[in-house]
Coordinates of N, CA and C in Angstrom, one line a residue:
X1 N 16.9 -61.6 -15.8 CA 16.4 -62.2 -17.0 C 16.0 -63.7 -16.6
X2 N 15.0 -64.3 -17.3 CA 14.6 -65.6 -17.0 C 14.7 -66.5 -18.3
X3 N 15.1 -67.8 -18.1 CA 15.0 -68.7 -19.2 C 14.5 -70.0 -18.6
X4 N 14.6 -71.1 -19.4 CA 14.0 -72.4 -18.9 C 14.7 -72.9 -17.6
X5 N 15.9 -72.4 -17.4 CA 16.6 -72.8 -16.1 C 16.2 -72.0 -14.9
X6 N 15.5 -70.9 -15.2 CA 15.1 -70.0 -14.0 C 15.6 -68.6 -14.2
X7 N 15.7 -67.9 -13.1 CA 16.0 -66.4 -13.1 C 17.5 -66.3 -12.9
X8 N 18.1 -65.4 -13.8 CA 19.5 -65.2 -13.8 C 19.9 -64.2 -12.8
X9 N 21.2 -63.8 -12.8 CA 21.7 -62.8 -11.9 C 21.1 -61.4 -12.2
X10 N 21.0 -60.6 -11.2 CA 20.4 -59.2 -11.4 C 21.5 -58.3 -12.1
X11 N 21.0 -57.3 -12.8 CA 21.8 -56.3 -13.3 C 22.3 -55.4 -12.2
X12 N 23.3 -54.5 -12.5 CA 23.7 -53.5 -11.5 C 22.5 -52.6 -11.2
X13 N 22.4 -52.2 -9.9 CA 21.4 -51.3 -9.5 C 21.5 -49.9 -10.2
X14 N 20.3 -49.3 -10.5 CA 20.3 -48.0 -11.1 C 20.6 -47.0 -10.0
X15 N 20.8 -45.7 -10.4 CA 20.9 -44.7 -9.5 C 19.5 -44.4 -8.9
X16 N 19.5 -43.9 -7.7 CA 18.2 -43.7 -7.0 C 17.4 -42.6 -7.7
X17 N 16.0 -42.8 -7.7 CA 15.1 -41.8 -8.3 C 14.0 -41.5 -7.3
X18 N 13.5 -40.3 -7.4 CA 12.4 -39.8 -6.6 C 11.3 -39.2 -7.4
X19 N 10.1 -39.9 -7.5 CA 9.0 -39.3 -8.3 C 8.7 -37.9 -7.7
X20 N 8.4 -36.9 -8.6 CA 8.1 -35.6 -8.1 C 7.2 -34.9 -9.1
X21 N 6.5 -33.8 -8.7 CA 5.6 -33.1 -9.5 C 5.8 -31.6 -9.2
X22 N 5.1 -30.7 -9.9 CA 5.2 -29.3 -9.5 C 4.6 -29.0 -8.2
X23 N 5.0 -28.0 -7.5 CA 4.5 -27.7 -6.2 C 3.1 -27.1 -6.2
X24 N 2.4 -27.3 -5.1 CA 1.1 -26.6 -5.0 C 1.2 -25.1 -4.9
X25 N 0.1 -24.4 -4.8 CA 0.2 -22.9 -4.8 C 0.6 -22.5 -3.4
X26 N 1.4 -21.4 -3.3 CA 1.6 -20.7 -2.0 C 0.3 -20.2 -1.5
X27 N 0.2 -20.0 -0.2 CA -1.0 -19.5 0.5 C -0.8 -18.2 1.3
X28 N -1.9 -17.6 1.7 CA -1.9 -16.5 2.6 C -1.0 -15.3 2.0
X29 N -1.2 -15.0 0.8 CA -0.5 -13.8 0.2 C -1.1 -12.5 0.7
X30 N -0.2 -11.7 1.2 CA -0.6 -10.4 1.8 C 0.2 -9.3 1.1
X31 N -0.5 -8.3 0.6 CA 0.1 -7.1 0.0 C -0.1 -5.9 0.8
X32 N 1.0 -5.3 1.3 CA 0.9 -4.1 2.1 C 1.5 -2.9 1.4
X33 N 0.7 -1.8 1.1 CA 1.1 -0.7 0.3 C 1.9 0.3 1.2
X34 N 2.9 1.0 0.6 CA 3.5 2.1 1.2 C 3.7 3.2 0.1
X35 N 4.6 4.1 0.3 CA 4.9 5.2 -0.7 C 5.6 4.6 -1.9
X36 N 5.0 4.4 -3.0 CA 5.6 3.9 -4.2 C 6.1 2.5 -4.1
X37 N 5.6 1.7 -3.2 CA 6.1 0.4 -3.0 C 5.0 -0.5 -2.4
X38 N 5.2 -1.8 -2.6 CA 4.3 -2.8 -2.0 C 5.1 -3.9 -1.4
X39 N 4.9 -4.2 -0.1 CA 5.6 -5.4 0.5 C 4.6 -6.6 0.4
X40 N 5.2 -7.7 -0.1 CA 4.4 -8.9 -0.2 C 5.0 -10.0 0.7
X41 N 4.1 -10.7 1.4 CA 4.5 -11.9 2.2 C 3.5 -13.0 1.8
X42 N 4.0 -14.3 2.0 CA 3.1 -15.4 1.8 C 3.7 -16.6 2.5
X43 N 2.9 -17.7 2.5 CA 3.3 -18.9 3.1 C 3.7 -20.0 2.1
X44 N 4.7 -20.8 2.4 CA 5.1 -21.9 1.4 C 3.9 -22.9 1.2
X45 N 3.8 -23.5 0.1 CA 2.8 -24.5 -0.2 C 2.9 -25.7 0.7
X46 N 1.8 -26.3 1.1 CA 1.9 -27.5 2.0 C 2.4 -28.7 1.2
X47 N 2.2 -28.7 -0.1 CA 2.7 -29.8 -0.9 C 3.8 -29.3 -1.9
X48 N 5.0 -29.7 -1.6 CA 6.1 -29.3 -2.5 C 6.3 -30.1 -3.7
X49 N 5.4 -31.0 -3.9 CA 5.5 -31.9 -5.1 C 6.5 -33.0 -5.0
X50 N 7.0 -33.2 -3.8 CA 8.0 -34.2 -3.5 C 9.4 -33.8 -3.9
X51 N 9.6 -32.5 -4.1 CA 10.9 -32.0 -4.5 C 11.1 -30.7 -3.7
X52 N 12.4 -30.5 -3.3 CA 12.7 -29.3 -2.4 C 12.4 -28.0 -3.2
X53 N 11.8 -27.0 -2.5 CA 11.5 -25.8 -3.2 C 12.8 -25.0 -3.4
X54 N 12.9 -24.4 -4.6 CA 14.1 -23.6 -4.9 C 13.9 -22.1 -4.9
X55 N 12.7 -21.7 -4.7 CA 12.4 -20.2 -4.7 C 11.0 -20.0 -5.2
X56 N 10.7 -18.7 -5.4 CA 9.4 -18.3 -5.8 C 9.4 -17.3 -7.0
X57 N 8.4 -17.2 -7.7 CA 8.2 -16.3 -8.8 C 7.0 -15.4 -8.4
X58 N 7.2 -14.1 -8.4 CA 6.1 -13.1 -8.1 C 5.6 -12.5 -9.5
X59 N 4.3 -12.7 -9.8 CA 3.8 -12.1 -11.0 C 2.9 -10.9 -10.7
X60 N 2.9 -9.9 -11.6 CA 2.2 -8.7 -11.4 C 1.3 -8.4 -12.6
X61 N 0.1 -7.8 -12.2 CA -0.8 -7.3 -13.2 C -1.3 -5.9 -12.9
X62 N -1.4 -5.1 -13.9 CA -2.0 -3.7 -13.7 C -3.3 -3.5 -14.5
X63 N -3.8 -4.6 -15.0 CA -5.1 -4.5 -15.8 C -6.1 -5.5 -15.2
X64 N -6.1 -5.6 -13.9 CA -7.1 -6.4 -13.3 C -7.0 -7.9 -13.5
X65 N -5.8 -8.4 -13.8 CA -5.5 -9.8 -13.9 C -5.7 -10.4 -15.3
X66 N -5.8 -9.5 -16.3 CA -5.9 -9.9 -17.7 C -4.6 -10.4 -18.2
X67 N -3.5 -9.6 -18.0 CA -2.2 -10.0 -18.4 C -1.3 -10.0 -17.1
X68 N -0.3 -10.8 -17.1 CA 0.7 -11.0 -16.0 C 2.1 -10.9 -16.5
X69 N 3.0 -10.3 -15.7 CA 4.4 -10.3 -16.0 C 5.2 -10.6 -14.7
X70 N 6.4 -11.1 -14.9 CA 7.2 -11.5 -13.7 C 7.7 -10.2 -13.1
X71 N 7.4 -10.0 -11.8 CA 7.9 -8.8 -11.1 C 9.1 -9.0 -10.3
X72 N 9.3 -10.3 -9.8 CA 10.4 -10.6 -9.0 C 10.6 -12.1 -8.8
X73 N 11.8 -12.5 -8.5 CA 12.1 -13.9 -8.1 C 12.8 -13.8 -6.8
X74 N 12.5 -14.7 -5.9 CA 13.1 -14.6 -4.5 C 13.2 -16.0 -3.9
X75 N 14.2 -16.2 -3.1 CA 14.4 -17.5 -2.5 C 13.6 -17.6 -1.2
X76 N 13.0 -16.5 -0.7 CA 12.3 -16.5 0.6 C 10.9 -16.1 0.3
X77 N 9.9 -16.4 1.2 CA 8.5 -16.1 1.0 C 8.1 -14.6 1.3
X78 N 8.9 -13.7 0.8 CA 8.6 -12.3 1.0 C 9.4 -11.5 0.0
X79 N 8.9 -10.3 -0.4 CA 9.7 -9.4 -1.2 C 9.0 -8.0 -1.1
X80 N 9.8 -7.0 -1.5 CA 9.2 -5.6 -1.6 C 9.5 -5.1 -3.0
X81 N 8.4 -4.7 -3.6 CA 8.5 -4.1 -5.0 C 8.5 -2.6 -4.9
X82 N 9.5 -2.0 -5.5 CA 9.6 -0.5 -5.4 C 9.4 0.1 -6.8
X83 N 9.5 1.4 -6.8 CA 9.3 2.2 -8.1 C 8.0 2.1 -8.7
X84 N 6.9 1.9 -7.8 CA 5.6 1.8 -8.3 C 4.9 3.2 -8.3
X85 N 3.8 3.3 -9.0 CA 3.1 4.6 -9.1 C 2.0 4.7 -8.1
X86 N 2.1 5.7 -7.2 CA 1.0 5.9 -6.3 C -0.3 6.1 -7.0
X87 N -1.4 5.5 -6.5 CA -2.7 5.6 -7.1 C -3.0 4.6 -8.1
X88 N -2.0 3.8 -8.5 CA -2.2 2.7 -9.5 C -2.5 1.4 -8.7
X89 N -3.5 0.7 -9.2 CA -3.9 -0.6 -8.5 C -3.1 -1.7 -9.1
X90 N -2.4 -2.5 -8.2 CA -1.5 -3.6 -8.7 C -2.1 -4.9 -8.1
X91 N -2.1 -6.0 -8.9 CA -2.4 -7.3 -8.5 C -1.2 -8.2 -8.5
X92 N -1.1 -9.1 -7.5 CA 0.0 -10.0 -7.4 C -0.4 -11.5 -7.2
X93 N 0.3 -12.4 -7.7 CA 0.2 -13.8 -7.4 C 1.5 -14.4 -7.4
X94 N 1.7 -15.6 -6.7 CA 3.0 -16.1 -6.4 C 3.0 -17.6 -6.8
X95 N 4.1 -18.1 -7.4 CA 4.3 -19.5 -7.7 C 5.5 -20.0 -7.0
X96 N 5.5 -21.3 -6.6 CA 6.6 -21.9 -6.0 C 7.4 -22.7 -7.0
X97 N 8.7 -22.6 -7.0 CA 9.6 -23.4 -7.9 C 10.2 -24.6 -7.2
X98 N 10.2 -25.7 -7.9 CA 11.1 -26.9 -7.5 C 11.8 -27.4 -8.7
X99 N 12.4 -28.6 -8.7 CA 13.2 -29.1 -9.8 C 12.4 -29.3 -11.0
X100 N 11.0 -29.4 -10.9 CA 10.2 -29.6 -12.1 C 9.8 -28.3 -12.8
X101 N 9.8 -27.2 -12.0 CA 9.5 -25.9 -12.6 C 8.6 -25.1 -11.7
X102 N 7.8 -24.2 -12.2 CA 7.0 -23.3 -11.4 C 5.6 -24.0 -11.2
X103 N 5.1 -24.0 -10.0 CA 3.9 -24.6 -9.7 C 2.7 -23.7 -9.9
X104 N 1.6 -24.1 -9.3 CA 0.3 -23.4 -9.5 C 0.4 -22.0 -8.8
X105 N -0.4 -21.1 -9.4 CA -0.4 -19.7 -8.9 C -1.3 -19.7 -7.6
X106 N -0.9 -18.8 -6.7 CA -1.6 -18.5 -5.5 C -2.9 -17.7 -5.8
X107 N -3.7 -17.5 -4.8 CA -4.8 -16.5 -5.0 C -4.2 -15.1 -5.2
X108 N -5.0 -14.2 -5.7 CA -4.5 -12.9 -6.1 C -4.6 -11.9 -4.9
X109 N -3.6 -11.1 -4.7 CA -3.7 -10.0 -3.7 C -3.6 -8.7 -4.5
X110 N -4.5 -7.8 -4.2 CA -4.6 -6.5 -4.9 C -4.5 -5.4 -3.9
X111 N -3.7 -4.3 -4.3 CA -3.6 -3.2 -3.4 C -3.1 -2.0 -4.2
X112 N -3.1 -0.8 -3.6 CA -2.7 0.4 -4.3 C -1.7 1.2 -3.4
X113 N -0.5 1.5 -3.9 CA 0.5 2.2 -3.1 C 0.0 3.7 -3.0
X114 N 0.4 4.4 -1.9 CA 0.0 5.8 -1.7 C 0.9 6.4 -0.7
X115 N 0.8 7.8 -0.7 CA 1.6 8.5 0.3 C 0.7 9.7 0.8
X116 N 1.3 10.5 1.6 CA 0.5 11.7 2.1 C 0.2 12.6 1.0
X117 N -1.0 13.3 1.1 CA -1.4 14.2 0.0 C -0.6 15.5 0.0
X118 N -0.8 16.2 -1.1 CA -0.2 17.5 -1.2 C -1.0 18.5 -0.4
X119 N -0.5 19.8 -0.5 CA -1.2 20.9 0.3 C -2.5 21.3 -0.3
X120 N -3.5 21.6 0.5 CA -4.7 22.2 0.0 C -4.4 23.6 -0.7
X121 N -5.2 24.0 -1.6 CA -4.9 25.2 -2.4 C -6.0 26.3 -2.1
X122 N -5.6 27.5 -2.4 CA -6.6 28.7 -2.4 C -7.2 28.8 -1.1
X123 N -6.4 28.8 0.0 CA -7.0 29.0 1.3 C -7.4 30.5 1.5
X124 N -8.7 30.7 1.9 CA -9.2 32.1 2.0 C -9.9 32.2 3.4
X125 N -9.9 33.4 3.9 CA -10.5 33.7 5.2 C -11.5 34.9 5.1
X126 N -12.6 34.7 5.8 CA -13.6 35.8 5.9 C -14.0 36.0 7.3
X127 N -13.6 37.2 7.9 CA -13.7 37.4 9.3 C -15.1 37.9 9.6
X128 N -15.5 37.6 10.9 CA -16.8 38.1 11.4 C -16.6 38.5 12.9
X129 N -17.7 38.6 13.6 CA -17.6 38.9 15.0 C -17.2 37.7 15.8
X130 N -15.9 37.7 16.3 CA -15.4 36.6 17.1 C -15.3 35.3 16.3
X131 N -15.3 35.4 15.0 CA -15.2 34.1 14.2 C -14.5 34.4 12.9
X132 N -14.2 33.3 12.2 CA -13.6 33.4 10.9 C -14.1 32.2 10.0
X133 N -14.5 32.5 8.8 CA -14.9 31.4 7.9 C -13.6 31.1 7.0
X134 N -13.2 29.9 6.9 CA -12.1 29.5 6.1 C -12.6 28.6 5.0
X135 N -12.1 28.8 3.8 CA -12.4 27.9 2.7 C -11.1 27.6 1.9
X136 N -11.1 26.5 1.2 CA -9.9 26.1 0.4 C -10.3 25.1 -0.6
X137 N -9.4 24.8 -1.5 CA -9.6 23.8 -2.5 C -8.8 22.5 -2.2
X138 N -9.3 21.4 -2.7 CA -8.6 20.1 -2.5 C -7.2 20.2 -3.1
X139 N -6.2 19.4 -2.6 CA -4.9 19.4 -3.2 C -4.9 18.8 -4.6
X140 N -4.1 19.2 -5.5 CA -4.0 18.6 -6.8 C -3.5 17.2 -6.7
X141 N -2.5 17.0 -5.8 CA -1.9 15.6 -5.6 C -2.6 15.0 -4.4
X142 N -3.3 14.0 -4.6 CA -4.0 13.3 -3.5 C -3.1 12.2 -2.8
X143 N -1.9 12.0 -3.4 CA -1.0 11.0 -2.8 C -1.3 9.6 -3.3
X144 N -2.3 9.5 -4.1 CA -2.7 8.2 -4.6 C -3.8 7.5 -3.8
X145 N -4.4 8.3 -2.8 CA -5.4 7.8 -2.0 C -6.5 8.9 -1.8
X146 N -7.7 8.5 -1.7 CA -8.8 9.5 -1.7 C -8.7 10.4 -0.5
X147 N -9.0 11.7 -0.7 CA -9.0 12.6 0.5 C -10.2 12.4 1.3
X148 N -10.0 12.1 2.6 CA -11.1 11.8 3.5 C -11.5 12.9 4.4
X149 N -10.7 14.0 4.5 CA -11.0 15.1 5.3 C -9.8 16.1 5.4
X150 N -9.9 17.0 6.3 CA -8.9 18.0 6.5 C -8.6 18.3 8.0
X151 N -7.4 18.8 8.2 CA -7.0 19.3 9.6 C -6.8 20.8 9.5
X152 N -7.5 21.5 10.3 CA -7.3 23.0 10.4 C -6.6 23.3 11.7
X153 N -5.4 24.1 11.5 CA -4.7 24.5 12.7 C -4.6 26.0 12.8
X154 N -4.5 26.4 14.0 CA -4.6 27.9 14.3 C -3.3 28.3 15.1
X155 N -2.8 29.5 14.9 CA -1.7 30.0 15.7 C -1.9 31.5 15.9
X156 N -1.4 32.0 17.1 CA -1.4 33.4 17.3 C 0.0 34.0 17.3
X157 N 1.0 33.1 17.1 CA 2.4 33.6 17.1 C 3.1 33.1 15.9
X158 N 2.5 32.2 15.1 CA 3.2 31.7 13.9 C 4.2 30.6 14.2
X159 N 4.3 30.2 15.5 CA 5.2 29.2 15.9 C 4.5 28.0 16.5
X160 N 3.6 28.2 17.4 CA 2.8 27.2 18.1 C 1.5 27.0 17.4
X161 N 1.2 25.8 16.9 CA -0.1 25.5 16.2 C -1.0 24.6 17.0
X162 N -2.3 24.8 16.9 CA -3.2 24.0 17.6 C -4.3 23.6 16.6
X163 N -4.7 22.3 16.6 CA -5.8 21.8 15.8 C -7.1 22.3 16.3
X164 N -7.9 23.0 15.5 CA -9.1 23.6 15.9 C -10.3 22.9 15.2
X165 N -10.1 22.2 14.2 CA -11.2 21.5 13.5 C -10.6 20.4 12.6
X166 N -11.5 19.4 12.3 CA -11.1 18.3 11.4 C -12.3 18.1 10.4
X167 N -12.7 19.0 9.6 CA -13.8 18.9 8.8 C -13.6 17.9 7.6
X168 N -14.8 17.4 7.2 CA -14.7 16.4 6.0 C -14.9 17.1 4.7
X169 N -15.2 18.4 4.7 CA -15.4 19.2 3.5 C -14.4 20.4 3.6
X170 N -14.3 21.1 2.4 CA -13.3 22.1 2.3 C -13.7 23.5 2.8
X171 N -14.2 23.5 4.0 CA -14.5 24.8 4.6 C -14.8 24.5 6.1
X172 N -14.7 25.6 6.9 CA -15.1 25.5 8.3 C -15.2 26.9 8.9
X173 N -15.9 27.0 9.9 CA -16.0 28.3 10.7 C -15.5 28.1 12.1
X174 N -14.5 28.9 12.4 CA -13.8 28.8 13.7 C -14.5 29.9 14.6
X175 N -15.0 29.6 15.7 CA -15.7 30.5 16.6 C -15.0 30.7 17.9
X176 N -15.5 31.6 18.7 CA -14.9 31.8 20.1 C -13.6 32.6 20.0
X177 N -13.4 33.3 19.0 CA -12.1 34.1 18.9 C -12.2 35.4 19.6
X178 N -11.1 36.1 19.8 CA -11.0 37.4 20.5 C -10.9 38.5 19.5
X179 N -11.9 39.4 19.4 CA -11.8 40.5 18.5 C -10.5 41.3 18.8
X180 N -9.8 41.7 17.7 CA -8.6 42.4 17.9 C -7.3 41.6 17.9
X181 N -7.5 40.3 18.1 CA -6.3 39.4 18.1 C -6.1 38.9 16.7
X182 N -4.8 38.8 16.3 CA -4.4 38.3 14.9 C -4.2 36.8 15.0
X183 N -4.9 36.1 14.1 CA -4.8 34.6 14.0 C -4.3 34.2 12.7
X184 N -3.5 33.1 12.7 CA -3.0 32.5 11.4 C -3.6 31.1 11.3
X185 N -3.9 30.6 10.1 CA -4.4 29.3 9.9 C -3.7 28.6 8.8
X186 N -3.6 27.3 9.0 CA -3.1 26.4 7.9 C -3.9 25.2 7.9
X187 N -4.0 24.5 6.7 CA -4.9 23.4 6.4 C -4.1 22.3 5.8
X188 N -4.3 21.1 6.3 CA -3.7 19.8 5.8 C -4.8 18.9 5.3
X189 N -4.5 18.3 4.2 CA -5.4 17.2 3.7 C -5.1 15.9 4.3
X190 N -6.2 15.1 4.5 CA -6.0 13.8 5.1 C -6.4 12.7 4.1
X191 N -5.6 11.6 4.0 CA -5.9 10.4 3.3 C -5.5 9.2 4.1
X192 N -5.5 8.0 3.5 CA -5.2 6.8 4.2 C -3.8 6.8 4.8
X193 N -2.9 7.6 4.3 CA -1.5 7.7 4.8 C -1.4 8.5 6.1
X194 N -2.4 9.3 6.4 CA -2.3 10.2 7.6 C -3.0 9.4 8.7
X195 N -2.2 9.0 9.7 CA -2.7 8.1 10.7 C -2.9 8.9 12.0
X196 N -2.4 10.1 12.1 CA -2.6 10.9 13.4 C -2.9 12.3 13.0
X197 N -4.1 12.7 13.0 CA -4.5 14.0 12.5 C -4.1 15.1 13.5
X198 N -3.7 14.7 14.7 CA -3.3 15.7 15.7 C -1.8 16.0 15.6
X199 N -1.1 15.3 14.7 CA 0.3 15.5 14.5 C 0.7 15.5 13.0
X200 N -0.1 16.2 12.2 CA 0.0 16.2 10.8 C 1.3 16.9 10.3
X201 N 1.7 17.9 11.1 CA 2.9 18.6 10.7 C 4.2 17.9 10.9

């Protein structure tokens, strides 16, 4: 305080204070789909707002980003969300928390969980001279991912199977057979979850 005589003694010092704001948005959000689940990873924001980060809020949308709900909270920059529906498209965004609250939302990551498809239906065979025509119907359950083709396997003993064709449509003709030999065939459907068509079984 000051008066005509000059400046008086100072008051006791206040406790220390640190100006701070909400954190910036997390970056590099990646959504990786699996069977009924999505693994999310991201990077911490470069600007914490001057306050230590206390965790993250993961928000989810199933209507293309029109509405959002909190799907998870986590102390680390990653989480796995389970119990999801294969074939449903999910969108995610992440906010960083500090002492002020939740910061700006990250960019949106969108993906669709999926698994291997069900079995093809109505497999039928039509024999000819040293050949057989095979037809079938697509599986009822696609696993949540579009069917991209099929794997046709052949056996002469019911134990050992060999892939003889990988058609993109629901039929194929296998040639070069031996008349009088009995052959068995099985068909697998292929989608994004099938990474090795030579080992589908």
